[in-house]
Short mmCIF file of C-alpha atoms and ligand atoms in Angstrom, two decimals:
data_model
loop_
_atom_site.label_atom_id
_atom_site.label_comp_id
_atom_site.label_asym_id
_atom_site.label_seq_id
_atom_site.Cartn_x
_atom_site.Cartn_y
_atom_site.Cartn_z
CA UNK A 68 22.33 -34.16 -6.85
CA UNK A 69 24.00 -30.75 -6.47
CA UNK A 70 25.21 -28.93 -3.39
CA UNK A 71 23.61 -28.94 0.05
CA UNK A 72 21.78 -25.65 0.49
CA UNK A 73 19.51 -23.70 2.77
CA UNK A 74 16.91 -21.89 0.73
CA UNK A 75 16.04 -18.31 1.65
CA UNK A 76 12.73 -17.58 -0.02
CA UNK A 77 12.46 -13.81 -0.61
CA UNK A 78 8.84 -12.65 -0.70
CA UNK A 79 7.85 -9.30 0.82
CA UNK A 80 11.31 -8.79 2.29
CA UNK A 81 13.41 -7.66 -0.66
CA UNK A 82 16.33 -6.47 1.44
CA UNK A 83 19.48 -7.85 3.08
CA UNK A 84 19.53 -5.73 6.25
CA UNK A 85 17.16 -6.46 9.12
CA UNK A 86 16.10 -9.66 7.44
CA UNK A 87 15.84 -12.28 10.21
CA UNK A 88 15.12 -15.25 7.91
CA UNK A 89 17.93 -14.36 5.50
CA UNK A 90 20.30 -13.99 8.45
CA UNK A 91 19.28 -17.42 9.73
CA UNK A 92 19.84 -19.04 6.32
CA UNK A 93 23.27 -17.37 6.05
CA UNK A 94 24.26 -18.69 9.46
CA UNK A 95 23.07 -22.22 8.71
CA UNK A 96 25.20 -22.76 5.61
CA UNK A 97 25.33 -22.20 1.87
CA UNK A 98 22.27 -20.16 0.82
CA UNK A 99 20.19 -20.61 -2.32
CA UNK A 100 18.39 -17.23 -2.42
CA UNK A 101 15.20 -17.50 -4.48
CA UNK A 102 12.24 -15.37 -5.56
CA UNK A 103 9.04 -16.94 -6.96
CA UNK A 104 6.59 -14.79 -8.90
CA UNK A 105 3.54 -16.82 -7.92
CA UNK A 106 0.59 -15.54 -9.90
CA UNK A 107 -1.08 -18.97 -9.68
CA UNK A 108 -1.87 -19.15 -5.96
CA UNK A 109 -2.52 -15.39 -5.83
CA UNK A 110 -5.61 -15.80 -8.04
CA UNK A 111 -7.50 -12.51 -8.24
CA UNK A 112 -4.89 -10.91 -5.96
CA UNK A 113 -2.11 -11.42 -8.44
CA UNK A 114 -0.01 -8.26 -8.53
CA UNK A 115 -1.41 -5.31 -10.43
CA UNK A 116 0.41 -3.69 -13.35
CA UNK A 117 2.18 -1.01 -11.31
CA UNK A 118 3.30 -3.45 -8.61
CA UNK A 119 4.86 -5.69 -11.23
CA UNK A 120 6.90 -2.79 -12.55
CA UNK A 121 8.13 -1.98 -9.04
CA UNK A 122 8.92 -5.63 -8.44
CA UNK A 123 11.02 -5.82 -11.59
CA UNK A 124 13.24 -2.96 -10.42
CA UNK A 125 13.32 -4.11 -6.83
CA UNK A 126 14.44 -7.61 -7.83
CA UNK A 127 17.09 -6.11 -10.09
CA UNK A 128 18.44 -4.13 -7.18
CA UNK A 129 18.30 -7.12 -4.81
CA UNK A 130 20.02 -9.35 -7.33
CA UNK A 131 22.85 -6.80 -7.67
CA UNK A 132 23.25 -6.72 -3.88
CA UNK A 133 23.53 -10.53 -3.95
CA UNK A 134 26.24 -10.36 -6.61
CA UNK A 135 23.87 -11.79 -9.23
CA UNK A 136 23.14 -14.91 -7.14
CA UNK A 137 19.33 -14.53 -6.94
CA UNK A 138 17.46 -17.40 -8.62
CA UNK A 139 14.02 -16.44 -9.96
CA UNK A 140 11.01 -18.56 -10.90
CA UNK A 141 7.48 -18.02 -12.08
CA UNK A 142 4.47 -20.20 -11.23
CA UNK A 143 2.99 -22.29 -8.44
CA UNK A 144 5.39 -22.08 -5.51
CA UNK A 145 4.57 -25.61 -4.26
CA UNK A 146 5.45 -27.16 -7.62
CA UNK A 147 8.65 -25.09 -7.79
CA UNK A 148 9.69 -26.29 -4.32
CA UNK A 149 9.02 -29.92 -5.30
CA UNK A 150 11.23 -29.41 -8.31
CA UNK A 151 14.02 -27.68 -6.35
CA UNK A 152 14.04 -30.50 -3.81
CA UNK A 153 14.52 -33.01 -6.63
CA UNK A 154 17.62 -31.19 -7.83
CA UNK A 155 19.23 -29.80 -4.65
CA UNK A 156 20.04 -31.29 -1.29
CA UNK A 157 17.79 -28.85 0.57
CA UNK A 158 18.67 -28.84 4.29
CA UNK A 159 16.15 -26.20 5.32
CA UNK A 160 13.96 -23.37 4.08
CA UNK A 161 13.89 -19.91 5.67
CA UNK A 162 11.26 -17.25 5.10
CA UNK A 163 9.73 -14.19 6.72
CA UNK A 164 6.02 -14.60 7.32
CA UNK A 165 3.36 -13.13 5.01
CA UNK A 166 -0.15 -12.41 6.21
CA UNK A 167 -2.44 -12.33 3.18
CA UNK A 168 -4.98 -15.18 3.40
CA UNK A 169 -3.89 -16.75 0.09
CA UNK A 170 -0.23 -16.67 1.13
CA UNK A 171 -1.01 -18.16 4.55
CA UNK A 172 -2.89 -21.03 2.87
CA UNK A 173 -0.10 -21.62 0.36
CA UNK A 174 2.72 -21.41 2.91
CA UNK A 175 0.91 -23.77 5.26
CA UNK A 176 0.70 -26.33 2.44
CA UNK A 177 4.36 -25.92 1.54
CA UNK A 178 5.44 -26.21 5.17
CA UNK A 179 3.48 -29.47 5.46
CA UNK A 180 4.98 -30.84 2.26
CA UNK A 181 8.52 -29.93 3.42
CA UNK A 182 7.84 -31.41 6.87
CA UNK A 183 6.86 -34.72 5.26
CA UNK A 184 10.28 -34.74 3.62
CA UNK A 185 12.01 -33.87 6.91
CA UNK A 186 13.03 -30.45 5.64
CA UNK A 187 12.66 -27.88 8.42
CA UNK A 188 11.11 -24.47 7.83
CA UNK A 189 12.47 -21.49 9.78
CA UNK A 190 9.91 -18.69 9.73
CA UNK A 191 10.29 -15.19 11.18
CA UNK A 192 8.51 -11.91 11.53
CA UNK A 193 10.18 -9.54 9.09
CA UNK A 194 7.40 -7.15 8.20
CA UNK A 195 5.18 -6.32 11.17
CA UNK A 196 6.01 -4.54 14.41
CA UNK A 197 3.63 -6.81 16.29
CA UNK A 198 2.24 -10.18 15.25
CA UNK A 199 -1.53 -9.87 14.65
CA UNK A 200 -2.32 -12.71 17.07
CA UNK A 201 -0.37 -11.01 19.87
CA UNK A 202 -2.43 -7.82 19.85
CA UNK A 203 -5.87 -8.88 21.06
CA UNK A 204 -8.20 -7.72 23.81
CA UNK A 205 -8.06 -9.28 27.29
CA UNK A 206 -10.81 -11.72 26.25
CA UNK A 207 -8.63 -12.74 23.23
CA UNK A 208 -11.00 -11.16 20.71
CA UNK A 209 -9.58 -8.75 18.12
CA UNK A 210 -9.76 -4.99 18.63
CA UNK A 211 -12.40 -3.16 16.59
CA UNK A 212 -11.30 0.40 17.32
CA UNK A 213 -7.89 1.81 16.41
CA UNK A 214 -7.14 3.96 19.48
CA UNK A 215 -7.39 1.17 22.10
CA UNK A 216 -5.77 -1.24 19.61
CA UNK A 217 -2.74 1.03 19.41
CA UNK A 218 -2.60 2.58 22.88
CA UNK A 219 -3.62 -0.40 24.99
CA UNK A 220 -2.70 -3.22 22.62
CA UNK A 221 0.48 -2.28 20.76
CA UNK A 222 2.11 0.28 23.04
CA UNK A 223 1.53 -1.82 26.16
CA UNK A 224 2.97 -4.91 24.46
CA UNK A 225 6.71 -5.51 24.03
CA UNK A 226 8.35 -2.71 22.02
CA UNK A 227 9.18 -3.57 18.39
CA UNK A 228 12.39 -5.62 18.24
CA UNK A 229 15.62 -3.87 17.23
CA UNK A 230 16.72 -4.40 13.59
CA UNK A 231 19.09 -7.34 13.13
CA UNK A 232 22.45 -6.71 11.46
CA UNK A 233 23.37 -8.42 8.23
CA UNK A 234 26.16 -10.97 8.03
CA UNK A 235 29.04 -10.46 5.62
CA UNK A 236 29.99 -14.13 5.74
CA UNK A 237 27.16 -15.53 3.64
CA UNK A 238 28.00 -17.68 0.66
CA UNK A 239 25.58 -18.50 -2.09
CA UNK A 240 24.57 -21.08 -4.65
CA UNK A 241 22.73 -20.17 -7.85
CA UNK A 242 20.34 -22.41 -9.79
CA UNK A 243 21.43 -22.36 -13.40
CA UNK A 244 17.97 -23.56 -14.44
CA UNK A 245 16.28 -20.49 -12.92
CA UNK A 246 14.85 -17.59 -14.92
CA UNK A 247 16.37 -14.17 -15.37
CA UNK A 248 14.39 -11.23 -13.99
CA UNK A 249 13.51 -10.22 -17.57
CA UNK A 250 12.09 -13.69 -18.14
CA UNK A 251 9.54 -13.09 -15.38
CA UNK A 252 7.91 -10.66 -17.88
CA UNK A 253 6.95 -8.12 -15.23
CA UNK A 254 7.29 -5.03 -17.41
CA UNK A 255 4.41 -4.02 -19.70
CA UNK A 256 4.69 -4.51 -23.46
CA UNK A 257 3.58 -0.92 -24.09
CA UNK A 258 6.10 0.94 -21.95
CA UNK A 259 3.82 3.35 -20.02
CA UNK A 260 6.02 2.81 -16.98
CA UNK A 261 9.11 4.69 -18.14
CA UNK A 262 8.11 8.12 -16.83
CA UNK A 263 6.47 6.74 -13.68
CA UNK A 264 9.61 5.09 -12.38
CA UNK A 265 11.56 8.36 -12.61
CA UNK A 266 9.73 9.49 -9.45
CA UNK A 267 11.26 6.68 -7.40
CA UNK A 268 14.45 4.82 -6.57
CA UNK A 269 13.42 1.21 -6.10
CA UNK A 270 15.43 -1.17 -3.93
CA UNK A 271 16.94 -1.28 -0.46
CA UNK A 272 19.31 1.63 -0.94
CA UNK A 273 16.53 3.78 -2.40
CA UNK A 274 14.37 2.96 0.62
CA UNK A 275 17.13 3.87 3.08
CA UNK A 276 17.77 7.15 1.28
CA UNK A 277 14.05 7.95 1.27
CA UNK A 278 13.93 7.36 5.03
CA UNK A 279 16.96 9.60 5.61
CA UNK A 280 15.50 12.39 3.48
CA UNK A 281 12.18 12.18 5.29
CA UNK A 282 13.80 12.22 8.74
CA UNK A 283 15.75 15.35 7.79
CA UNK A 284 13.17 17.21 5.75
CA UNK A 285 9.64 15.90 6.44
CA UNK A 286 9.37 14.60 9.98
CA UNK A 287 9.64 18.02 11.64
CA UNK A 288 6.42 19.14 9.94
CA UNK A 289 4.60 15.79 9.93
CA UNK A 290 1.70 16.74 12.20
CA UNK A 291 -0.26 19.31 10.23
CA UNK A 292 1.89 18.84 7.16
CA UNK A 293 0.85 15.24 6.58
CA UNK A 294 -2.58 16.42 5.48
CA UNK A 295 -1.27 18.92 2.92
CA UNK A 296 -0.72 17.12 -0.39
CA UNK A 297 1.32 20.03 -1.78
CA UNK A 298 3.92 19.75 1.01
CA UNK A 299 6.79 17.26 1.35
CA UNK A 300 5.80 16.24 4.88
CA UNK A 301 5.04 12.56 4.33
CA UNK A 302 7.61 9.84 3.90
CA UNK A 303 6.41 8.15 0.68
CA UNK A 304 7.87 4.97 2.14
CA UNK A 305 4.74 2.88 1.48
CA UNK A 306 5.89 1.04 -1.68
CA UNK A 307 9.29 0.37 -0.10
CA UNK A 308 7.52 -1.00 2.97
CA UNK A 309 5.12 -3.09 0.93
CA UNK A 310 7.93 -4.85 -0.91
CA UNK A 311 9.99 -5.09 2.26
CA UNK A 312 12.90 -3.07 0.92
CA UNK A 313 12.87 -1.58 4.38
CA UNK A 314 11.31 -3.03 7.54
CA UNK A 315 8.90 -1.18 9.82
CA UNK A 316 11.38 -1.94 12.62
CA UNK A 317 14.12 0.01 10.85
CA UNK A 318 11.73 2.93 10.30
CA UNK A 319 10.29 2.85 13.83
CA UNK A 320 13.68 2.84 15.55
CA UNK A 321 15.21 5.41 13.17
CA UNK A 322 12.30 7.78 13.91
CA UNK A 323 12.52 7.16 17.67
CA UNK A 324 16.26 7.86 17.56
CA UNK A 325 15.85 11.34 16.05
CA UNK A 326 16.83 13.86 18.67
CA UNK A 327 13.70 15.32 20.19
CA UNK A 328 15.63 18.58 20.43
CA UNK A 329 15.32 19.05 16.69
CA UNK A 330 12.07 17.23 16.06
CA UNK A 331 9.30 17.54 18.58
CA UNK A 332 8.10 14.33 20.16
CA UNK A 333 4.67 15.12 18.76
CA UNK A 334 5.83 14.54 15.18
CA UNK A 335 7.73 11.35 16.00
CA UNK A 336 4.77 9.89 17.88
CA UNK A 337 2.36 10.96 15.13
CA UNK A 338 4.47 9.30 12.46
CA UNK A 339 4.88 6.07 14.45
CA UNK A 340 1.13 6.07 15.02
CA UNK A 341 0.63 5.91 11.24
CA UNK A 342 2.87 2.85 11.18
CA UNK A 343 0.36 1.64 13.79
CA UNK A 344 -2.45 2.09 11.24
CA UNK A 345 -0.56 -0.22 8.91
CA UNK A 346 -0.37 -2.77 11.71
CA UNK A 347 -4.09 -2.33 12.36
CA UNK A 348 -4.86 -3.09 8.70
CA UNK A 349 -2.89 -6.32 8.95
CA UNK A 350 -4.61 -7.16 12.22
CA UNK A 351 -8.00 -6.62 10.54
CA UNK A 352 -7.06 -8.77 7.55
CA UNK A 353 -5.71 -11.54 9.74
CA UNK A 354 -8.88 -11.77 11.79
CA UNK A 355 -11.20 -11.05 8.83
CA UNK A 356 -9.73 -12.86 5.82
CA UNK A 357 -12.76 -11.77 3.80
CA UNK A 358 -11.87 -8.06 4.29
CA UNK A 359 -10.92 -7.52 0.61
CA UNK A 360 -14.32 -8.75 -0.57
CA UNK A 361 -17.01 -8.53 2.07
CA UNK A 362 -18.44 -5.56 3.92
CA UNK A 363 -17.56 -5.91 7.58
CA UNK A 364 -20.82 -4.11 8.36
CA UNK A 365 -23.43 -6.23 6.52
CA UNK A 366 -25.94 -3.37 6.23
CA UNK A 367 -23.90 -2.24 3.21
CA UNK A 368 -24.77 -5.48 1.41
CA UNK A 369 -28.17 -3.93 0.68
CA UNK A 370 -26.87 -0.60 -0.59
CA UNK A 371 -28.27 0.14 -4.06
CA UNK A 372 -24.94 0.89 -5.77
CA UNK A 373 -25.02 2.72 -9.11
CA UNK A 374 -23.52 1.36 -12.28
CA UNK A 375 -22.19 3.90 -14.76
CA UNK A 376 -19.12 3.02 -16.83
CA UNK A 377 -18.69 6.56 -18.18
CA UNK A 378 -18.51 8.00 -14.67
CA UNK A 379 -16.10 5.33 -13.47
CA UNK A 380 -13.88 6.03 -16.44
CA UNK A 381 -14.00 9.79 -15.78
CA UNK A 382 -12.97 9.11 -12.17
CA UNK A 383 -10.15 6.78 -13.22
CA UNK A 384 -8.78 9.23 -15.76
CA UNK A 385 -9.05 12.31 -13.56
CA UNK A 386 -11.73 13.93 -15.71
CA UNK A 387 -14.52 14.51 -13.20
CA UNK A 388 -14.40 18.32 -13.37
CA UNK A 389 -13.60 18.53 -9.63
CA UNK A 390 -9.94 19.61 -9.49
CA UNK A 391 -8.80 17.93 -6.26
CA UNK A 392 -10.27 14.61 -7.43
CA UNK A 393 -8.71 14.96 -10.87
CA UNK A 394 -5.31 15.97 -9.49
CA UNK A 395 -5.32 12.92 -7.19
CA UNK A 396 -6.29 10.48 -9.92
CA UNK A 397 -3.64 11.95 -12.21
CA UNK A 398 -1.02 11.77 -9.47
CA UNK A 399 -1.85 8.08 -9.21
CA UNK A 400 -1.68 7.58 -12.97
CA UNK A 401 1.56 9.51 -13.39
CA UNK A 402 3.50 8.46 -10.28
CA UNK A 403 1.94 5.22 -8.99
CA UNK A 404 1.21 6.96 -5.67
CA UNK A 405 -1.47 9.17 -4.20
CA UNK A 406 -1.31 11.28 -1.06
CA UNK A 407 -3.33 9.81 1.84
CA UNK A 408 -5.67 12.78 2.29
CA UNK A 409 -6.47 12.71 -1.41
CA UNK A 410 -7.02 8.92 -1.33
CA UNK A 411 -9.72 9.55 1.27
CA UNK A 412 -11.32 12.33 -0.78
CA UNK A 413 -11.34 10.51 -4.15
CA UNK A 414 -12.65 7.42 -2.34
CA UNK A 415 -15.48 9.32 -0.70
CA UNK A 416 -16.35 10.93 -4.05
CA UNK A 417 -16.55 7.54 -5.80
CA UNK A 418 -18.51 5.75 -3.09
CA UNK A 419 -20.74 8.57 -1.87
CA UNK A 420 -21.17 11.22 -4.58
CA UNK A 421 -21.14 8.72 -7.46
CA UNK A 422 -22.49 5.88 -5.27
CA UNK A 423 -20.30 3.26 -6.93
CA UNK A 424 -19.34 0.10 -5.05
CA UNK A 425 -15.99 0.43 -3.29
CA UNK A 426 -14.77 -2.64 -5.20
CA UNK A 427 -14.36 -0.41 -8.28
CA UNK A 428 -11.96 1.81 -6.37
CA UNK A 429 -10.17 -1.07 -4.68
CA UNK A 430 -9.52 -2.76 -8.04
CA UNK A 431 -8.30 0.45 -9.71
CA UNK A 432 -5.94 1.23 -6.84
CA UNK A 433 -4.78 -2.38 -6.88
CA UNK A 434 -3.74 -2.05 -10.48
CA UNK A 435 -2.26 1.47 -10.37
CA UNK A 436 -0.61 1.88 -6.96
CA UNK A 437 3.05 1.05 -6.48
CA UNK A 438 2.18 0.44 -2.82
CA UNK A 439 -0.90 -1.73 -3.59
CA UNK A 440 -1.22 -3.82 -0.46
CA UNK A 441 -4.06 -6.21 0.27
CA UNK A 442 -4.37 -5.28 3.95
CA UNK A 443 -4.01 -1.49 3.61
CA UNK A 444 -6.02 -1.18 0.42
CA UNK A 445 -8.98 -3.26 1.61
CA UNK A 446 -9.00 -1.59 5.02
CA UNK A 447 -8.64 1.83 3.35
CA UNK A 448 -11.63 1.29 1.06
CA UNK A 449 -13.80 -0.16 3.80
CA UNK A 450 -12.82 2.82 5.98
CA UNK A 451 -13.77 5.31 3.27
CA UNK A 452 -17.10 3.57 2.66
CA UNK A 453 -18.01 3.24 6.31
CA UNK A 454 -18.47 -0.50 5.89
CA UNK A 455 -15.32 -1.47 7.80
CA UNK A 456 -13.89 -1.70 11.29
CA UNK A 457 -13.52 1.70 13.00
CA UNK A 458 -14.44 3.28 9.66
CA UNK A 459 -15.46 6.84 8.79
CA UNK A 460 -19.26 6.89 9.17
CA UNK A 461 -21.02 6.83 5.80
CA UNK A 462 -22.80 10.11 6.59
CA UNK A 463 -19.44 11.92 6.87
CA UNK A 464 -19.11 12.84 3.22
CA UNK A 465 -15.98 14.78 2.26
CA UNK A 466 -16.72 17.89 0.25
CA UNK A 467 -13.83 17.83 -2.24
CA UNK A 468 -13.98 21.59 -2.80
CA UNK A 469 -13.79 22.43 0.91
CA UNK A 470 -11.06 19.81 1.35
CA UNK A 471 -9.15 21.40 -1.47
CA UNK A 472 -9.47 24.92 -0.04
CA UNK A 473 -8.42 23.71 3.40
CA UNK A 474 -5.55 21.38 2.55
CA UNK A 475 -4.28 22.82 -0.73
CA UNK A 476 -5.07 26.53 -0.21
CA UNK A 477 -2.61 27.79 -2.82
CA UNK A 478 -3.54 24.97 -5.20
CA UNK A 479 0.12 23.89 -5.45
CA UNK A 480 -0.89 20.24 -5.61
CA UNK A 481 -3.75 20.78 -8.05
CA UNK A 482 -1.64 22.82 -10.46
CA UNK A 483 1.10 20.22 -10.48
CA UNK A 484 -1.31 17.76 -12.09
CA UNK A 485 -3.72 20.17 -13.78
CA UNK A 486 -1.49 22.85 -15.31
CA UNK A 487 -4.39 23.82 -17.58
CA UNK A 488 -5.84 25.73 -14.60
CA UNK A 489 -2.68 27.79 -14.01
CA UNK A 490 -4.06 31.08 -15.26
CA UNK A 491 -7.18 30.97 -13.08
CA UNK A 492 -7.06 33.15 -9.93
CA UNK A 493 -6.35 30.78 -7.01
CA UNK A 494 -9.77 31.30 -5.41
CA UNK A 495 -11.42 29.79 -8.51
CA UNK A 496 -9.06 26.84 -9.00
CA UNK A 497 -10.85 24.68 -6.44
CA UNK A 498 -14.18 24.87 -8.36
CA UNK A 499 -13.68 26.30 -11.87
CA UNK A 500 -17.34 25.63 -12.75
CA UNK A 501 -18.35 28.31 -10.25
CA UNK A 502 -16.04 30.95 -11.79
CA UNK A 503 -17.69 33.80 -13.72
CA UNK A 504 -17.48 33.50 -17.53
CA UNK A 505 -15.11 36.46 -17.92
CA UNK A 506 -12.69 34.97 -15.36
CA UNK A 507 -12.67 31.68 -17.27
CA UNK A 508 -12.23 33.55 -20.58
CA UNK A 509 -9.29 35.57 -19.22
CA UNK A 510 -7.69 32.33 -18.01
CA UNK A 511 -8.10 30.80 -21.48
CA UNK A 512 -10.42 28.06 -20.25
CA UNK A 513 -13.52 26.82 -22.01
CA UNK A 514 -15.29 24.37 -19.73
CA UNK A 515 -16.13 21.16 -21.56
CA UNK A 516 -13.14 21.66 -23.87
CA UNK A 517 -10.05 22.56 -21.83
CA UNK A 518 -11.36 21.17 -18.57
CA UNK A 519 -14.54 19.09 -17.97
CA UNK A 520 -17.82 20.23 -16.47
CA UNK A 521 -18.42 18.40 -13.16
CA UNK A 522 -19.84 14.94 -13.80
CA UNK A 523 -22.05 15.23 -10.74
CA UNK A 524 -23.55 18.00 -8.63
CA UNK A 525 -21.85 17.76 -5.24
CA UNK A 526 -24.77 19.05 -3.15
CA UNK A 527 -27.51 16.98 -4.81
CA UNK A 528 -25.47 13.78 -4.86
CA UNK A 529 -24.56 14.23 -1.20
CA UNK A 530 -28.22 14.68 -0.27
CA UNK A 531 -29.23 11.58 -2.23
CA UNK A 532 -26.48 9.46 -0.63
CA UNK A 533 -27.61 10.51 2.83
CA UNK A 534 -31.27 9.72 2.03
CA UNK A 535 -30.34 6.22 0.89
CA UNK A 536 -28.09 5.70 3.89
CA UNK A 537 -30.80 6.70 6.38
CA UNK A 538 -33.33 4.44 4.65
CA UNK A 539 -30.89 1.53 5.17
CA UNK A 540 -30.10 2.32 8.78
CA UNK A 541 -33.74 2.91 9.82
C1 FAD B 895 -8.78 4.19 -0.08
C2 FAD B 895 -7.39 3.98 0.48
C3 FAD B 895 -6.57 3.01 -0.07
C4 FAD B 895 -5.28 2.80 0.44
N1 FAD B 895 -4.49 1.83 -0.13
C5 FAD B 895 -3.26 1.60 0.37
C6 FAD B 895 -2.42 0.59 -0.19
O1 FAD B 895 -2.80 -0.14 -1.11
N2 FAD B 895 -1.16 0.45 0.32
C7 FAD B 895 -0.71 1.22 1.35
O2 FAD B 895 0.44 1.05 1.77
N3 FAD B 895 -1.49 2.15 1.92
C8 FAD B 895 -2.74 2.37 1.47
N4 FAD B 895 -3.52 3.34 2.04
C9 FAD B 895 -3.06 4.02 3.27
C10 FAD B 895 -2.28 5.32 3.05
O3 FAD B 895 -2.94 6.16 2.16
C11 FAD B 895 -0.85 5.09 2.57
O4 FAD B 895 -0.22 4.12 3.36
C12 FAD B 895 -0.02 6.39 2.65
O5 FAD B 895 -0.61 7.37 1.85
C13 FAD B 895 1.39 6.11 2.19
O6 FAD B 895 2.10 7.30 2.08
P1 FAD B 895 3.38 7.57 2.95
O7 FAD B 895 4.30 6.39 2.91
O8 FAD B 895 3.94 8.87 2.52
O9 FAD B 895 2.76 7.68 4.40
P2 FAD B 895 3.32 8.33 5.74
O10 FAD B 895 2.34 9.34 6.19
O11 FAD B 895 4.73 8.75 5.62
O12 FAD B 895 3.19 7.12 6.78
C14 FAD B 895 4.24 6.16 7.00
C15 FAD B 895 3.70 4.77 6.77
O13 FAD B 895 2.61 4.50 7.65
C16 FAD B 895 1.64 3.69 6.98
N5 FAD B 895 0.39 4.45 6.86
C17 FAD B 895 0.22 5.78 6.78
N6 FAD B 895 -1.10 6.08 6.70
C18 FAD B 895 -1.75 4.91 6.72
C19 FAD B 895 -3.14 4.56 6.66
N7 FAD B 895 -4.10 5.48 6.60
N8 FAD B 895 -3.47 3.25 6.69
C20 FAD B 895 -2.52 2.29 6.78
N9 FAD B 895 -1.19 2.57 6.84
C21 FAD B 895 -0.82 3.85 6.81
C22 FAD B 895 2.18 3.39 5.60
O14 FAD B 895 2.83 2.15 5.63
C23 FAD B 895 3.15 4.54 5.38
O15 FAD B 895 4.16 4.23 4.45
C24 FAD B 895 -4.82 3.57 1.54
C25 FAD B 895 -5.66 4.55 2.08
C26 FAD B 895 -6.93 4.76 1.56
C27 FAD B 895 -7.80 5.83 2.16
#
């Protein structure tokens, strides 16, 4: 039997600062810090391709911060714990809670198994500002509308706890039988990821730097700016938050601490409110574990969804002939991220103009997003469809051309991802198919060759979607 250890199980908390469970393990004694890539219990929610790439880099960074003492494993977490217990004198296991239904089920089983062996589990809240079960209505039922959830539920509850400081006294044990990060095989065999990662700095330090940059350069134009995909007004913290390289508590308190002399209260409150939307997604998932699969509004179960592989592929590849849609899908493909406004517009286009089931979009985002997150992604797709809790009504169909003219008036965002349209006068970039032939010719564009014809007529498809919707609701 080797040394007596307290295991800290890193999961969605890949950081050393403001990590309550890691702090507890460090204070209890010698820490065996572990990460388990558990694609067995995850089932169909095993990490998508982009997430695995992020994870590889994030673990590399974490391992460096731990002086190379991180022990990694791949497989069923319960079996790995059984095996660790047979080789180490495990005095306790510390973790920060996860909220996805499959993780809750798995962790409950592991906690029971450890309890039967008299090994205590110390669990903490490391990734939500408020526990889902704490924010409920006065009759203990979950909120179904965001504004009262946030204003009456969250803001009237205790304020988010202050970040905890990290200890410098921790000492570690490493399992020589563990895998290296490379042996987890997270990177793709065909290396499509190399350019994508250049847009990001994964890891705790990268997350802290991103926050600092945003607080200095983005926060003061957040309200208004957050809807403009061509501006640098959003934080792009979502993948860092998803992997727990930074906690929402650190972000919340850093934003609140910005002097309101330089940044109006309006922007700070607006930004924190978006963190509230993240909380609301987790609240929805906690109380509706079927959120990733099942329409919350059952009337959508009868919707006659279309099935057209060519159209789905055109949407995925950013070849729909509608520039804002194509720019968004290419941003996703090239950077592993898509601006929130554009997520809403490409989602509406898929579900309403093309009338494809939202599962197609949810799965594609799951595979391509660096911030792919079960709670936010499921809630986001149900919101876009109108099938979810406090969702956009189905009849509110975004017109991608009007959205583009309003939120990307100079086409800065579109041209970044569709440089082929550069020579078109700006007023025609939003809908090249409406440009006169001589304008297209002068810009060197042949529709169908240099840039696609639209795969669907926006007005007709909108009308058809509304007809179907009213037949369902009547
Ligand atoms: C169809 C669809 C799918 C989505 N899938 C995901 C996903 O898989 N993972 C994910 O993290 N977000 C998802 N979102 C929510 C949102 O688009 C992203 O959180 C946001 O774009 C992240 O960018 P940011 O960090 O610059 O946001 P900022 O505007 O800087 O906001 C700060 C943080 O607040 C949270 N936040 C902001 N907007 C939202 C929102 N609408 N819903 C929930 N949380 C929000 C995020 O954690 C974000 O990092 C989805 C939205 C839609 C419409």
